[in-house]
Coordinates of C-alpha atoms in Angstrom, one line a residue:
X5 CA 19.8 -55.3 0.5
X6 CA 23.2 -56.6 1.7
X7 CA 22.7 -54.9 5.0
X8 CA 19.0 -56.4 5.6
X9 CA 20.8 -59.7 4.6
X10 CA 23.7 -59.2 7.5
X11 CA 26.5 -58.9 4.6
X12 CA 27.0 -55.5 4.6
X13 CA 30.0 -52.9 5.3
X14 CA 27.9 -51.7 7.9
X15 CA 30.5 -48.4 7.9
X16 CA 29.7 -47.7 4.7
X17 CA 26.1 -48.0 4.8
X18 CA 26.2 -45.5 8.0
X19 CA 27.9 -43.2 6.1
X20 CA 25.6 -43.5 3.1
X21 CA 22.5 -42.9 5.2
X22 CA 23.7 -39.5 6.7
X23 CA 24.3 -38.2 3.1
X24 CA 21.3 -39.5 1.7
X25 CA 17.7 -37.6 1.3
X26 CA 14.8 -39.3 2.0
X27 CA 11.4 -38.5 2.3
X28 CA 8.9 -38.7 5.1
X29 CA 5.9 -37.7 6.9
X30 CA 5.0 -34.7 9.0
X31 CA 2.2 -33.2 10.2
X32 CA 1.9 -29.5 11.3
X33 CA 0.6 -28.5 14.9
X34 CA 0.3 -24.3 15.9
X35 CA 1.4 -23.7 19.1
X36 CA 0.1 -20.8 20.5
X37 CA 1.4 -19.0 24.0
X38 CA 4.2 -21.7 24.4
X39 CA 6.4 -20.5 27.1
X40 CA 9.6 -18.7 26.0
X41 CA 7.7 -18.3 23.0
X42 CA 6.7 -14.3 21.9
X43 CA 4.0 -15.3 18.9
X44 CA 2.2 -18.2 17.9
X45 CA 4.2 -20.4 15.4
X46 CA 4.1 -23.5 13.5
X47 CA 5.9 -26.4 14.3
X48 CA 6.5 -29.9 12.7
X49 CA 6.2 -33.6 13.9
X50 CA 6.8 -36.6 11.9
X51 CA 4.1 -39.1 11.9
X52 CA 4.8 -42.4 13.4
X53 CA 3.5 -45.8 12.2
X54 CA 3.0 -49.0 14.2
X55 CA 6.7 -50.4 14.5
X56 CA 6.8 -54.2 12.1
X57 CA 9.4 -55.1 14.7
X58 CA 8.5 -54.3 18.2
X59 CA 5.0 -54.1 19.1
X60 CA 5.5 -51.5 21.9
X61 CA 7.6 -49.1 19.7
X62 CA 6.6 -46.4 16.9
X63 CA 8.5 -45.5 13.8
X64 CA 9.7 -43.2 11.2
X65 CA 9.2 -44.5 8.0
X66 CA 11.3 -42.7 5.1
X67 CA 12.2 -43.3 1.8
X68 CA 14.2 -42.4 -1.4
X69 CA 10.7 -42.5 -3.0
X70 CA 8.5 -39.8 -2.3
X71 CA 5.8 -42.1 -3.7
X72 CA 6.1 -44.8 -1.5
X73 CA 5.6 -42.3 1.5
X74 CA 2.6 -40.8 0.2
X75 CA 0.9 -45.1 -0.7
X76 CA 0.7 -44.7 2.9
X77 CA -1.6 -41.8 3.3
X78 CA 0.1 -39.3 4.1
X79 CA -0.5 -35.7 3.2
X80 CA 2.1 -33.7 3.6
X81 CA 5.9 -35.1 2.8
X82 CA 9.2 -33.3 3.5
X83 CA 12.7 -34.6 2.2
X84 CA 15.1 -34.7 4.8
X85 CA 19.2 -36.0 5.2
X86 CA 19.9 -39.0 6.9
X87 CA 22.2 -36.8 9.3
X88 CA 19.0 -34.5 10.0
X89 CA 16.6 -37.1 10.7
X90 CA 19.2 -38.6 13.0
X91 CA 19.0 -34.9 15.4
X92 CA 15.5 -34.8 15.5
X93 CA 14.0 -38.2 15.9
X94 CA 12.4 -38.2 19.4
X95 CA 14.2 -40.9 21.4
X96 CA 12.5 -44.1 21.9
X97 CA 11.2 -44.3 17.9
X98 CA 12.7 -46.6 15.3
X99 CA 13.3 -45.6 12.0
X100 CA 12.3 -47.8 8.7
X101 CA 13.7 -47.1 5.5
X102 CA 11.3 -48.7 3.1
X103 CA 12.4 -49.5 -0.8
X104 CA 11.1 -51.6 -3.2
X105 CA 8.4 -53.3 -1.3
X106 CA 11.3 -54.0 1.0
X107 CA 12.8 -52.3 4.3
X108 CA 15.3 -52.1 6.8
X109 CA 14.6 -51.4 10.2
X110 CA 16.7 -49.3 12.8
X111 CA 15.9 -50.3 16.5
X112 CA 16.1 -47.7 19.2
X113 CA 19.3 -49.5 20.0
X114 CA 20.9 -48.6 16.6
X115 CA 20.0 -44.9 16.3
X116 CA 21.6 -44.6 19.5
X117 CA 24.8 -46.1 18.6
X118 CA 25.1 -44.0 15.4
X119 CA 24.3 -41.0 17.4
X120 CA 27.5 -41.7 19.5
X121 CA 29.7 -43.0 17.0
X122 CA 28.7 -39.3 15.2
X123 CA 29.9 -37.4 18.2
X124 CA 32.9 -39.0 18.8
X125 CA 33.8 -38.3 14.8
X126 CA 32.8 -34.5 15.5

């Protein structure tokens, strides 16, 4: 709340985030004769919603609730770190953490930052 607010230890909420598991999500695709792959597989994509904050953008929504995930339809839901999400998010998608009826949203802009900051601490 302190962080939507702009009173936040923005540090410490970073660091919280990585460590934290949240729930979003995914959808499964098969992806048969892929090149460099031998047999058909499965894979996994998150499913993006209509960004609140930029009308051109997409985002993952995730949550400490797996409830709240699935009140938006979907069907299959997969916990996942804050650290993880951060290595797999396609570039150029938000993120949204959604609590209590509330949210915080992290621009393209953001993610980006805390994905440099994280390889500089590495």
């Amino acid at each position: 709340m302190d962080m939507q607010q702009g009173e936040g230890d923005q540090a410490a909420f970073f660091k919280t985030f990585l460590n934290t598991e949240f729930y979003t999500a995914f959808a499964k695709r098969d992806v048969i004769g892929k090149e460099g792959v031998e047999e058909n597989q499965t894979e996994f994509d998150f499913v993006l919603f209509a960004s609140q904050q930029n009308s051109d953008k997409q985002t993952v929504v995730i949550s400490e609730q797996a409830s709240y995930i699935q009140k938006l339809g979907a069907e299959q839901i997969m916990s996942i770190k804050g650290g993880e999400l951060l290595q797999s998010i396609y570039p150029d998608v938000e993120i949204s953490i959604a609590y209590d009826n509330c949210g915080i949203g992290m621009p393209v802009d953001m993610i980006e930052w805390l994905k440099g900051a994280i390889k500089k601490d590495a």
